[in-house]
Short mmCIF file of C-alpha atoms in Angstrom, two decimals:
data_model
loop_
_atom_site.label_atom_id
_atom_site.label_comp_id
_atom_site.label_asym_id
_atom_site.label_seq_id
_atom_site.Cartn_x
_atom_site.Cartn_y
_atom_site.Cartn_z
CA UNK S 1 3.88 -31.79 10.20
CA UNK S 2 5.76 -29.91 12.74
CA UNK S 3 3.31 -28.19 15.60
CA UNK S 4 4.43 -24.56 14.42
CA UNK S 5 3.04 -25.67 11.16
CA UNK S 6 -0.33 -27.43 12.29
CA UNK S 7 -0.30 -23.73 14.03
CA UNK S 8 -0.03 -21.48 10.77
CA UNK S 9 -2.61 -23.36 9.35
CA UNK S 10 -4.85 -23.14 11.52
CA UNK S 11 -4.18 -19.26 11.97
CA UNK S 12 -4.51 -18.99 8.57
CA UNK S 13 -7.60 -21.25 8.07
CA UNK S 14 -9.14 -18.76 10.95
CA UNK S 15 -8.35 -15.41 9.35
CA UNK S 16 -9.51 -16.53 5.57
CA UNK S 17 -12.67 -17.70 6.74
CA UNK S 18 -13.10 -14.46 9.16
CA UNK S 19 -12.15 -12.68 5.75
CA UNK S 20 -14.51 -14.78 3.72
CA UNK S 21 -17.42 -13.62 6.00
CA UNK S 22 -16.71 -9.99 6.36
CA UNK S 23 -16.09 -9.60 2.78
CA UNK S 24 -19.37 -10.99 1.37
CA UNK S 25 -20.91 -9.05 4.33
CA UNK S 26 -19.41 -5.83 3.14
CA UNK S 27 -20.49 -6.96 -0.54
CA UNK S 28 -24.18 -7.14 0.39
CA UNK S 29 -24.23 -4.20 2.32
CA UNK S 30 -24.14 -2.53 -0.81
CA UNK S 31 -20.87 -1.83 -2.00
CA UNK S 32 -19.98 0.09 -5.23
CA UNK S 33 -16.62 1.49 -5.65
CA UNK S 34 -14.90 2.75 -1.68
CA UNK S 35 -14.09 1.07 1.16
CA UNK S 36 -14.05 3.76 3.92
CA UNK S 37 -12.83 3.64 7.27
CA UNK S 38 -12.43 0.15 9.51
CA UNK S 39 -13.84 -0.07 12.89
CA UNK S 40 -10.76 -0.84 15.74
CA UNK S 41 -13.46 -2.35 17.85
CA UNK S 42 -15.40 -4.43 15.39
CA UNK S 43 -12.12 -4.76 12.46
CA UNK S 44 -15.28 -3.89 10.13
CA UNK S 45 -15.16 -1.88 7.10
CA UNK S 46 -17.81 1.06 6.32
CA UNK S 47 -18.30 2.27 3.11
CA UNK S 48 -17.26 5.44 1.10
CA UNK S 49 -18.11 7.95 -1.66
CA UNK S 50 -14.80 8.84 -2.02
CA UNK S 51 -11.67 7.62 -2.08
CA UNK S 52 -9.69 7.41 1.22
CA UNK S 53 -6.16 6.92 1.67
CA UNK S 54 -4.59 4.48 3.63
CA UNK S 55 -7.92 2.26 4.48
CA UNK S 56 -7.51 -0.12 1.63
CA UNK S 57 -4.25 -0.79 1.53
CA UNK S 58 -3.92 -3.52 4.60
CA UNK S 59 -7.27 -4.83 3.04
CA UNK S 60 -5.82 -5.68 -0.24
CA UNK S 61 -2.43 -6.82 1.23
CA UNK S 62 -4.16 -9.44 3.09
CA UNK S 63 -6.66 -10.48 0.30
CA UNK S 64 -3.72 -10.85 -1.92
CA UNK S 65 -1.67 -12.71 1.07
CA UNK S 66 -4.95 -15.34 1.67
CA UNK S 67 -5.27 -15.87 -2.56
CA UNK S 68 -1.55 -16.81 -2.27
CA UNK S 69 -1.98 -19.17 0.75
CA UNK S 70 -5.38 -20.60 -0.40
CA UNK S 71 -5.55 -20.26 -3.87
CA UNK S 72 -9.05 -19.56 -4.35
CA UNK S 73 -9.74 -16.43 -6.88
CA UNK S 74 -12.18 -15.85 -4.36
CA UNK S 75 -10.00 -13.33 -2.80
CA UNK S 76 -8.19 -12.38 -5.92
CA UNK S 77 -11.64 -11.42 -7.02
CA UNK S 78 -12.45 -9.85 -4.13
CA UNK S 79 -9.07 -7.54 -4.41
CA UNK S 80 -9.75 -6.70 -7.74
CA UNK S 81 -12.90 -5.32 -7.02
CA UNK S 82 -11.74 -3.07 -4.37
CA UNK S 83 -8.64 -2.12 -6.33
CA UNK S 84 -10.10 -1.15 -9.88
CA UNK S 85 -12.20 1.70 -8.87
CA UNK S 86 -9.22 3.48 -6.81
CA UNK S 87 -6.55 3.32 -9.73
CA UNK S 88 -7.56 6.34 -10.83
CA UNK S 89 -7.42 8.02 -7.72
CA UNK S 90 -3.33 6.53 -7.39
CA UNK S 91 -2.66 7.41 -11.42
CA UNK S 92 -4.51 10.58 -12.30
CA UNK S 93 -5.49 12.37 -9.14
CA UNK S 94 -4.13 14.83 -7.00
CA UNK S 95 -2.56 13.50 -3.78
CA UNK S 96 -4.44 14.07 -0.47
CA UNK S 97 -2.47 11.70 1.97
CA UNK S 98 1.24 10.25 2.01
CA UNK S 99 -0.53 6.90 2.88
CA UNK S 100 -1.64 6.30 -0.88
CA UNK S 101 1.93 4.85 -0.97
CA UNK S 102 0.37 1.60 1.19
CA UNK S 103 -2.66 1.56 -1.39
CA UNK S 104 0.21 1.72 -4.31
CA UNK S 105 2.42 -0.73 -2.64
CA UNK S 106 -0.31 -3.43 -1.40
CA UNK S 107 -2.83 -2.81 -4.29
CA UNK S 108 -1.17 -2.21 -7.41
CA UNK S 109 2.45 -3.38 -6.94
CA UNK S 110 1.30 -6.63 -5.39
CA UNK S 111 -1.73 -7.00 -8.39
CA UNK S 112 0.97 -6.43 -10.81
CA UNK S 113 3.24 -9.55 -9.62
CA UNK S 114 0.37 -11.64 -8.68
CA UNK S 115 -1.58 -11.53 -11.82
CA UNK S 116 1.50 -10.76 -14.55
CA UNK S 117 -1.13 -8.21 -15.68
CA UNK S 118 1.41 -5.62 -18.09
CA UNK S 119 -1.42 -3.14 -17.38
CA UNK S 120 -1.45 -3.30 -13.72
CA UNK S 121 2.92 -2.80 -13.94
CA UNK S 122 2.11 0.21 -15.89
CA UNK S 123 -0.76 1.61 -13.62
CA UNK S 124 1.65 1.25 -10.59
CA UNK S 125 4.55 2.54 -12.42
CA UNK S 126 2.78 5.38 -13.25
CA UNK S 127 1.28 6.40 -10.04
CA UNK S 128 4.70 6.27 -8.63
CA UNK S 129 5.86 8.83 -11.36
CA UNK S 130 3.00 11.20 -10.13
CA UNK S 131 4.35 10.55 -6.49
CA UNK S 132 7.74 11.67 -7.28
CA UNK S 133 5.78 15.08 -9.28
CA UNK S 134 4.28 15.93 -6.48
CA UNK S 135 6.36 15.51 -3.97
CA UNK S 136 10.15 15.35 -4.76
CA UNK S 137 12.22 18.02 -3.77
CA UNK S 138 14.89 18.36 -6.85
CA UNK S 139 16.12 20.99 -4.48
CA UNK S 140 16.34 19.82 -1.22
CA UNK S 141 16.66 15.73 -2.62
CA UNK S 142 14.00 14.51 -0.20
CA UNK S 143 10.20 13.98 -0.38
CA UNK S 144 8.34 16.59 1.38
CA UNK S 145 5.60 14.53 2.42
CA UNK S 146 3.42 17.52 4.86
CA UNK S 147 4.67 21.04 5.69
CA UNK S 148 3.68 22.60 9.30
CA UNK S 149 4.75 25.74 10.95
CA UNK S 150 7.42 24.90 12.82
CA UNK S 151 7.87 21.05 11.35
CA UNK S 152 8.31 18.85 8.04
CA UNK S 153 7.59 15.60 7.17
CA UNK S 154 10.09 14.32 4.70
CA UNK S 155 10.54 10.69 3.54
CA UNK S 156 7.71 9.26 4.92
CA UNK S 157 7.80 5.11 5.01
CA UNK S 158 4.37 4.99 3.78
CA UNK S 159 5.00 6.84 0.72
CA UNK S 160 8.25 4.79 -0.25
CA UNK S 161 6.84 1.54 -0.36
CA UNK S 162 6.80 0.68 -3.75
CA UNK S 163 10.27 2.19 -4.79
CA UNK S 164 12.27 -0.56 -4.54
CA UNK S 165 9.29 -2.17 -6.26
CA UNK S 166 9.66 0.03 -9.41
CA UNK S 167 13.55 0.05 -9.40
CA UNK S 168 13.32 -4.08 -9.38
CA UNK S 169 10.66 -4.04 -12.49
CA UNK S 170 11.13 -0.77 -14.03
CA UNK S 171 11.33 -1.80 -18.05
CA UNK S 172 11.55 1.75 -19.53
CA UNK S 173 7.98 2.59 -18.58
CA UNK S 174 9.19 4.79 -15.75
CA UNK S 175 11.88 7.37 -15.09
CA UNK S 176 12.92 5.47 -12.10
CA UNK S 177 16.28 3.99 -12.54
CA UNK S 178 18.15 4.68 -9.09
CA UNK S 179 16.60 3.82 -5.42
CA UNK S 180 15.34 7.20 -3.82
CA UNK S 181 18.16 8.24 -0.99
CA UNK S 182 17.90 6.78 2.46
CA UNK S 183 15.46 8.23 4.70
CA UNK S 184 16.19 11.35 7.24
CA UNK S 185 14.59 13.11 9.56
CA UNK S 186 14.42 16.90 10.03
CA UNK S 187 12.16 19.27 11.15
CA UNK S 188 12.45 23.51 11.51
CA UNK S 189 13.36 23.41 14.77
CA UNK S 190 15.91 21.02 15.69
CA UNK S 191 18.99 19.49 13.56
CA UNK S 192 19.15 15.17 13.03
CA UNK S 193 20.44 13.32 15.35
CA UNK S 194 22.61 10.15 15.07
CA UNK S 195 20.53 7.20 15.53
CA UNK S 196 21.14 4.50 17.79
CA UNK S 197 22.16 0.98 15.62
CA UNK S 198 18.93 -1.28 15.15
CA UNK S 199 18.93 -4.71 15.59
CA UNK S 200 19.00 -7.09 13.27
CA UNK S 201 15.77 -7.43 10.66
CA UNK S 202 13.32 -10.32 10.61
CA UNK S 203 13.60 -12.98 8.12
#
């Protein structure tokens, strides 16, 4: 075993058990069907009565991430439970943040192709159809994510997550069949600019 290896699992071995803790420490702290808002100084999570965009989505990404690693259903369990009660907030319900695309992407997408649940793939399919409703632009060809006075937030990366999700398993349940167009920037006041070439992307 090489010593980068001996290193990853030992990182890894640290943040499941650190995850194993503050998870059954958030489960007996009474928890019913939100997570709410993490603390940056603690990394703990509080507790909701509503859904809230944006705060399980990481949560769920690494859950899914450590029952890959480990194995143990403990943290597929554990995803599940925080997933199932906020479906219906991603399939049925109005919209109240751009960042639901992280809780689409890292919750449902990922729960579809970890579990080969067909009901998951639909859920997440769907909710991605009721993205595009509310906020593709058939006009303008861009998703209007927020509108201010003098600014616009189109094409926001945390809404597009799961696009190239849906194009890749798309089996007629969705009206997705093309990749949305590449991302721009624009705002009321000033006109896109070139961008400077990025370098190359991590493998």
């Amino acid at each position: 075993m090489t010593r980068y290896q001996t290193r990853l699992e030992d990182s890894m071995y640290v943040i499941a058990e650190g995850t194993r803790i503050s998870m059954r420490r958030l489960m007996r702290s009474g928890f019913k069907n939100y997570i709410g808002r993490m603390s940056n100084w603690t990394g703990r999570y509080a507790l909701s009565e509503k859904y809230m965009p944006f705060y399980p989505g990481y949560l769920l990404g690494r859950l899914w991430l450590l029952h890959k690693y480990t194995g143990e259903d403990e943290f597929k369990d554990l995803a599940m439970r925080i997933l199932e009660p906020i479906i219906p907030d991603l399939c049925d319900r109005p919209l109240t943040s751009q960042a639901s695309g992280l809780d689409h992407y890292y919750g449902l997408c990922w729960a579809a192709d970890i579990t080969g649940d067909a009901q998951l793939q639909k859920a997440a399919l769907r909710a991605l159809d009721r993205m595009i409703d509310q906020l593709w632009s058939e006009k303008a060809q861009i998703f209007v994510i927020s509108r201010g006075r003098t600014s616009v937030n189109v094409d926001a990366t945390a809404c597009l997550f799961g696009f190239p999700w849906a194009v890749k398993h798309d089996r007629g349940l969705s009206r997705i069949s093309a990749p949305p167009p590449k991302p721009r920037r624009t705002s009321a006041t000033s006109r896109p600019r070139p961008r400077p070439p990025i370098g190359g992307s991590p493998t």
